[in-house]
Short mmCIF file of C-alpha atoms and ligand atoms in Angstrom, two decimals:
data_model
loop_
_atom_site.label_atom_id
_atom_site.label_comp_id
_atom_site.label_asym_id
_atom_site.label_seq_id
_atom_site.Cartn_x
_atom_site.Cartn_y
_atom_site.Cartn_z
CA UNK A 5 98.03 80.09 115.68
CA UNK A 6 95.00 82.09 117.28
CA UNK A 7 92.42 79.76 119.23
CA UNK A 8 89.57 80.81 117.23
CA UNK A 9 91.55 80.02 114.14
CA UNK A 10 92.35 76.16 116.10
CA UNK A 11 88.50 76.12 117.23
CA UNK A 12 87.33 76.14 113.63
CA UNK A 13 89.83 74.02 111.86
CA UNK A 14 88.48 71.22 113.92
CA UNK A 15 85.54 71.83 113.55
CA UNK A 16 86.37 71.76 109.81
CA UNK A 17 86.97 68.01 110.84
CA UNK A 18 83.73 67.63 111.34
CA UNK A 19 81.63 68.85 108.04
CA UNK A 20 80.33 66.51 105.97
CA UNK A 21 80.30 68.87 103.33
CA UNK A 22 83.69 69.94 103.22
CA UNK A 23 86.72 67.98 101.46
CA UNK A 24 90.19 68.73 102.47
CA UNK A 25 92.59 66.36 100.79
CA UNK A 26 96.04 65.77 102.11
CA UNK A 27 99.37 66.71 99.90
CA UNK A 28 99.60 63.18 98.51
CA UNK A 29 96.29 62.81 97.65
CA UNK A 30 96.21 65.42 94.79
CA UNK A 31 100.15 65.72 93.96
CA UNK A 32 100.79 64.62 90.62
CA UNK A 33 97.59 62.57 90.55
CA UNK A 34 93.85 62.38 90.74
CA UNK A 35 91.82 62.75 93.96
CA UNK A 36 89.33 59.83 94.29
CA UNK A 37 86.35 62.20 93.77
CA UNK A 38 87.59 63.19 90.83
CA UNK A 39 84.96 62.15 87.79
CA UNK A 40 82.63 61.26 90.86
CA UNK A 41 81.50 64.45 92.34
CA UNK A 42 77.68 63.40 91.38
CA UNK A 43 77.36 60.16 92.60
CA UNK A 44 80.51 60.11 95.51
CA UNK A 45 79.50 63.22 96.90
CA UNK A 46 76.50 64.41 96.29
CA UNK A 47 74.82 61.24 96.21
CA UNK A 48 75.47 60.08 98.97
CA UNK A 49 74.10 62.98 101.31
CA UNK A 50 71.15 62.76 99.20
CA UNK A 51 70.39 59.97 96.03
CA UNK A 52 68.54 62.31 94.10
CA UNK A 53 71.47 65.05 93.96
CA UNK A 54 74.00 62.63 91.67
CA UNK A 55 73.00 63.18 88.21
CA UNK A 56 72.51 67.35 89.29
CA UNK A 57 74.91 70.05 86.93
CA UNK A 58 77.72 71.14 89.01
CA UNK A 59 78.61 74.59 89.30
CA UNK A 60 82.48 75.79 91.15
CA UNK A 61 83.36 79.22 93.05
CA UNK A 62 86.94 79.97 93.21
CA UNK A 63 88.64 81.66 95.97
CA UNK A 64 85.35 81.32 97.57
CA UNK A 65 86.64 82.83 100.89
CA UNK A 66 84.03 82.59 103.44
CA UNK A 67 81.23 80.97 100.65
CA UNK A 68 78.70 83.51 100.81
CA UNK A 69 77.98 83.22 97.05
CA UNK A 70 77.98 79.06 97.14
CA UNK A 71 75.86 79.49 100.01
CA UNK A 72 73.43 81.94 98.25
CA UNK A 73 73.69 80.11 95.07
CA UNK A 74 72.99 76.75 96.58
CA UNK A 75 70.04 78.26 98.60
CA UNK A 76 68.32 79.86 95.58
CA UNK A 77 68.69 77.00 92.92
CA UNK A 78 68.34 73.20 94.41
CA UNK A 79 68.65 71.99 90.58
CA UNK A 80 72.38 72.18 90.42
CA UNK A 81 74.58 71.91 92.91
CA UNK A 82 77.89 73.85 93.93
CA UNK A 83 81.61 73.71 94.89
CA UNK A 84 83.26 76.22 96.90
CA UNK A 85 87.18 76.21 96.97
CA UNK A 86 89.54 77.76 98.88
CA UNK A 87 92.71 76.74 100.12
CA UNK A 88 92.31 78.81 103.92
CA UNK A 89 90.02 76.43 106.16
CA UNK A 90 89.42 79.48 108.59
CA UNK A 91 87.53 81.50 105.91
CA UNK A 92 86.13 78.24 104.50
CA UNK A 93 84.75 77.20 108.17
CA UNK A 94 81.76 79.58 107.64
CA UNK A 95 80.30 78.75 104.22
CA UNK A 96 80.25 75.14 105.72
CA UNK A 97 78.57 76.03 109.20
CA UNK A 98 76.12 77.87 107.13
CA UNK A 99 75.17 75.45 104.67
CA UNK A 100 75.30 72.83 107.45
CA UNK A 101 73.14 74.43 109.58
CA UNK A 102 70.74 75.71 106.50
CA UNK A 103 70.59 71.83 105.72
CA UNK A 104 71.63 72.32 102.22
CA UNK A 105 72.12 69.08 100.75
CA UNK A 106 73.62 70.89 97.20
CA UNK A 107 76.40 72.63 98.77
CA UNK A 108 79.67 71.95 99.16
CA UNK A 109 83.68 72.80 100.08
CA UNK A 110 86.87 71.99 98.98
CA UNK A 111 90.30 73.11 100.52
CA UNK A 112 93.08 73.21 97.66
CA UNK A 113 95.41 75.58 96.13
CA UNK A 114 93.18 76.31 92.55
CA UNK A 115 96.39 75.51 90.92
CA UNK A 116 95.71 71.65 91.43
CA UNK A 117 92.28 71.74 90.44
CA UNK A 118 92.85 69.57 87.72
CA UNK A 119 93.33 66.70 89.85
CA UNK A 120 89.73 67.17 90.98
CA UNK A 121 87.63 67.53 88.44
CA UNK A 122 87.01 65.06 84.83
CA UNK A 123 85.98 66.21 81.42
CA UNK A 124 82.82 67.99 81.10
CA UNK A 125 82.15 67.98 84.75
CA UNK A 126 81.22 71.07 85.47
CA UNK A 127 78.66 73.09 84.25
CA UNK A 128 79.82 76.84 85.29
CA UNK A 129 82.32 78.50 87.54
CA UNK A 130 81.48 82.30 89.77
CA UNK A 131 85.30 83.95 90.33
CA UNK A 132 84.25 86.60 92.73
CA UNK A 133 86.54 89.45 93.97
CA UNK A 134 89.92 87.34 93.48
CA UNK A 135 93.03 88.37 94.48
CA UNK A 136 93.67 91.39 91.52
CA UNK A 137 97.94 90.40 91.24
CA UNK A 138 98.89 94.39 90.49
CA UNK A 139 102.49 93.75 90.81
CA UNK A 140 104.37 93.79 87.53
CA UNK A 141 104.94 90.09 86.55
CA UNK A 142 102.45 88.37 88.74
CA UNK A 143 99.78 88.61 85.82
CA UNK A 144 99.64 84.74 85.39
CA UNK A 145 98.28 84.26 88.72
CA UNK A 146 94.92 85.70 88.43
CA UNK A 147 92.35 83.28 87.83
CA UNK A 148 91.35 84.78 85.17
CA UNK A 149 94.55 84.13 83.10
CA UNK A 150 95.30 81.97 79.88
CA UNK A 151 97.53 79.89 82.25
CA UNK A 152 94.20 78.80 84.93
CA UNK A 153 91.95 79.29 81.53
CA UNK A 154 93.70 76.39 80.33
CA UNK A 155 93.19 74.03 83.89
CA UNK A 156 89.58 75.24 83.48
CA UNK A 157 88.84 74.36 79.91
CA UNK A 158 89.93 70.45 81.42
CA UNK A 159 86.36 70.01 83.16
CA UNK A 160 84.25 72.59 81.98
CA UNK A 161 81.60 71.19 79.50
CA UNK A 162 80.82 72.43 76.19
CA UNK A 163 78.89 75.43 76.36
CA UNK A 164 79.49 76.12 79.77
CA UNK A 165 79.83 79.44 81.73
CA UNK A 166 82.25 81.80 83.84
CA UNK A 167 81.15 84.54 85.88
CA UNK A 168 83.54 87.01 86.95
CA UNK A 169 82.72 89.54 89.60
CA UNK A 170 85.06 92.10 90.59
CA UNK A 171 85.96 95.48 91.87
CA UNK A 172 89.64 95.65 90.14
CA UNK A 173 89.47 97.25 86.50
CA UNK A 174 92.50 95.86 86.11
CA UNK A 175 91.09 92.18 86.50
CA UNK A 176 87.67 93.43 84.51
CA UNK A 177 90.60 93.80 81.56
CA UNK A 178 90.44 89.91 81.12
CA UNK A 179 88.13 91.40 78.67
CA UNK A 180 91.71 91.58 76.72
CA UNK A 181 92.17 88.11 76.87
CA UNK A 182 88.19 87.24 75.94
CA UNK A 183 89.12 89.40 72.43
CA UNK A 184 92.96 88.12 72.08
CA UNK A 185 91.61 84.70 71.73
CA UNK A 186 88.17 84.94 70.46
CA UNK A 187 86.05 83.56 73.43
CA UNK A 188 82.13 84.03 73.25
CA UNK A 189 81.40 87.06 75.61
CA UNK A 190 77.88 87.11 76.99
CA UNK A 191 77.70 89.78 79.37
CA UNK A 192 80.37 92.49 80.07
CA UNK A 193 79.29 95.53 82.44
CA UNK A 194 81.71 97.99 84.56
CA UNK A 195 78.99 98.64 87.01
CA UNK A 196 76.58 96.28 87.96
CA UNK A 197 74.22 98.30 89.94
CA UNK A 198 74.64 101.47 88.40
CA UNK A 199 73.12 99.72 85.68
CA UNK A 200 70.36 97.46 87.58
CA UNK A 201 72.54 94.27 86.34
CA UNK A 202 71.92 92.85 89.91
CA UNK A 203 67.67 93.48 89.15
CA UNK A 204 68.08 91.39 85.51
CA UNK A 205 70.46 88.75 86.53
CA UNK A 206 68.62 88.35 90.34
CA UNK A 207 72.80 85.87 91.51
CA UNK A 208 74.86 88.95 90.61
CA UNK A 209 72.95 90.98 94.10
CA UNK A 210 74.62 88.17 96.44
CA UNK A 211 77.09 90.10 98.24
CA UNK A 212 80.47 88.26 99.68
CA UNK A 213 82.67 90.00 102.95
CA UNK A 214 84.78 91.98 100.05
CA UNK A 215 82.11 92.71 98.20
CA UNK A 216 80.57 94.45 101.04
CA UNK A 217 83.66 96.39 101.64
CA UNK A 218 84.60 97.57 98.43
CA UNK A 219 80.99 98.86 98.18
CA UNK A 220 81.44 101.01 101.15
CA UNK A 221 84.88 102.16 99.66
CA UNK A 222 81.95 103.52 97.09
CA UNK A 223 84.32 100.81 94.56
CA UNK A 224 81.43 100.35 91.43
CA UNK A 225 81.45 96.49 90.88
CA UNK A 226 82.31 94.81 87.45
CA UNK A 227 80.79 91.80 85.89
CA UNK A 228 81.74 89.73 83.26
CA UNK A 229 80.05 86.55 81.50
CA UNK A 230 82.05 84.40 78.93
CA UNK A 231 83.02 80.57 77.57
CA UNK A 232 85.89 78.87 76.81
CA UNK A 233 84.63 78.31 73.45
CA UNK A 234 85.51 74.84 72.90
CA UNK A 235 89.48 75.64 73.38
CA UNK A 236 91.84 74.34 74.97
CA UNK A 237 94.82 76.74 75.13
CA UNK A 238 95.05 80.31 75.55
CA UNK A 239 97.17 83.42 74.13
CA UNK A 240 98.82 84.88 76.76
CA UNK A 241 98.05 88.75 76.70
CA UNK A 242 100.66 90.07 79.06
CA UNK A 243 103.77 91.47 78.59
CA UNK A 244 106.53 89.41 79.89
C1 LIG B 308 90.08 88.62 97.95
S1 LIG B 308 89.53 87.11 98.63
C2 LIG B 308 87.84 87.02 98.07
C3 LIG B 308 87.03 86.01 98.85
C4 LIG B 308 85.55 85.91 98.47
N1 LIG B 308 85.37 85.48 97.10
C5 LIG B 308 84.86 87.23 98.70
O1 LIG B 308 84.48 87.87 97.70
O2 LIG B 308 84.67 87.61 99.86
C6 LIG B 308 90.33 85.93 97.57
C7 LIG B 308 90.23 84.51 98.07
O3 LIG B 308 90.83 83.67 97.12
C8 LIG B 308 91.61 82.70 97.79
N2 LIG B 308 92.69 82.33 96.86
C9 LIG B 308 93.50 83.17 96.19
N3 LIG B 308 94.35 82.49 95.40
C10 LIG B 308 94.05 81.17 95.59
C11 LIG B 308 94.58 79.97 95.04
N4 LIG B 308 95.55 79.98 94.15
N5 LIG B 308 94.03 78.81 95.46
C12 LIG B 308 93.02 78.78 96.37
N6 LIG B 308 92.48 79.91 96.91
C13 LIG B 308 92.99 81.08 96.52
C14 LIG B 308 92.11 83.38 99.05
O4 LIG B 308 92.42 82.44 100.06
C15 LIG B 308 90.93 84.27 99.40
O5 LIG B 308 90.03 83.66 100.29
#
């Protein structure tokens, strides 16, 4: 392993803001924070932040949109996970040194989130640029699919949000699975700012590190806005 890479995962140590559970923490059971994000968490940087809407970025990479989110609305405050620390080690510098008390980190695999988070905890997850899974078969593993759907619809509360930002029209298609099982679509564009989306909906113009690239690839950027509508399972769209 690099130095840099060694340099920054101890310094990971060091972050009040970040959470990086071990193996046995989460396997097969809850993590202590669990329920207590508020109060456990966020309440104890700061008193006033426990009773605050909670709001989750997946595959949050390097955290630029939890950083910008956190920075732009200190009513709510945000989650960003990821399971590499390296990437991860910058969204916490950043809201470390920006002294944002509404900001935080979690290292875990997404496919464990469950053990993190209670019913109704969460007000609204941002999925932005994930990992597209072209290859025939790997369908189930975007975040985006009835299979995390599911894990999601266990903490997100009633009425409650996803964002999905992305460059891959092939992960835009989870339009297919909004229709297939009749989730409430608020917002569905195939490029954001050919369309001034980014002037209405002043979030959407936060740029990550892939965000930035795909742009200069001339990539347009997708956007889509829906719930879970209450459900707790999910057709599966994809062809086995
Ligand atoms: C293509 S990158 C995008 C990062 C960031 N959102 C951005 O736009 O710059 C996808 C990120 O998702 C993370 N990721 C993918 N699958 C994951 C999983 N199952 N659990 C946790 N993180 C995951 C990767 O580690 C990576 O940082």
């Amino acid at each position: 392993m690099g130095k840099d890479k060694l340099r920054k995962f101890a310094e990971n140590l060091t972050f009040e803001n970040l959470v990086q559970p071990e193996f046995d923490e989460i396997f097969r059971r809850d993590h202590a924070l669990k329920g207590h994000w508020g109060e456990d968490f966020f309440g104890r940087r700061a008193p006033e932040r426990a009773e605050k809407p909670i709001v989750l970025e997946l595959g949050c990479g390097k955290g630029e949109y939890t950083v910008g989110l956190g920075a732009a609305d200190p009513e709510r405050n945000f989650i960003g996970i990821d399971i590499k620390g390296a990437r991860m080690w910058r969204g916490a510098k950043t809201a470390t040194g920006m002294g944002l008390a509404n900001v935080g980190f979690l290292r875990t695999r997404i496919e464990f989130i469950g053990s993190f988070f209670g019913p109704d905890e969460v007000s609204e997850i941002w999925i932005t640029f994930p990992d597209p899974q072209l290859k025939k078969g790997r369908e189930k593993k975007r975040l985006t699919s009835p299979v995390f759907l599911a894990y999601y619809a266990q903490f997100l509360a009633p009425g409650g949000t996803i964002h999905l930002k992305t460059d891959s029209r092939e992960l835009h298609d989870t339009r297919r699975v909004i229709e297939a099982n009749g989730l409430p679509c608020e917002a569905a564009c195939v490029d954001i700012y050919g369309e001034g989306l980014d002037a209405i909906h002043p979030t959407l113009s936060i740029k990550t590190t892939y965000e930035r690239r795909f742009l200069d690839e001339g990539k347009p950027i997708t956007y889509l806005r829906f719930g879970l509508g209450g459900r707790r399972e999910f057709e599966m769209v994809y062809d086995e």
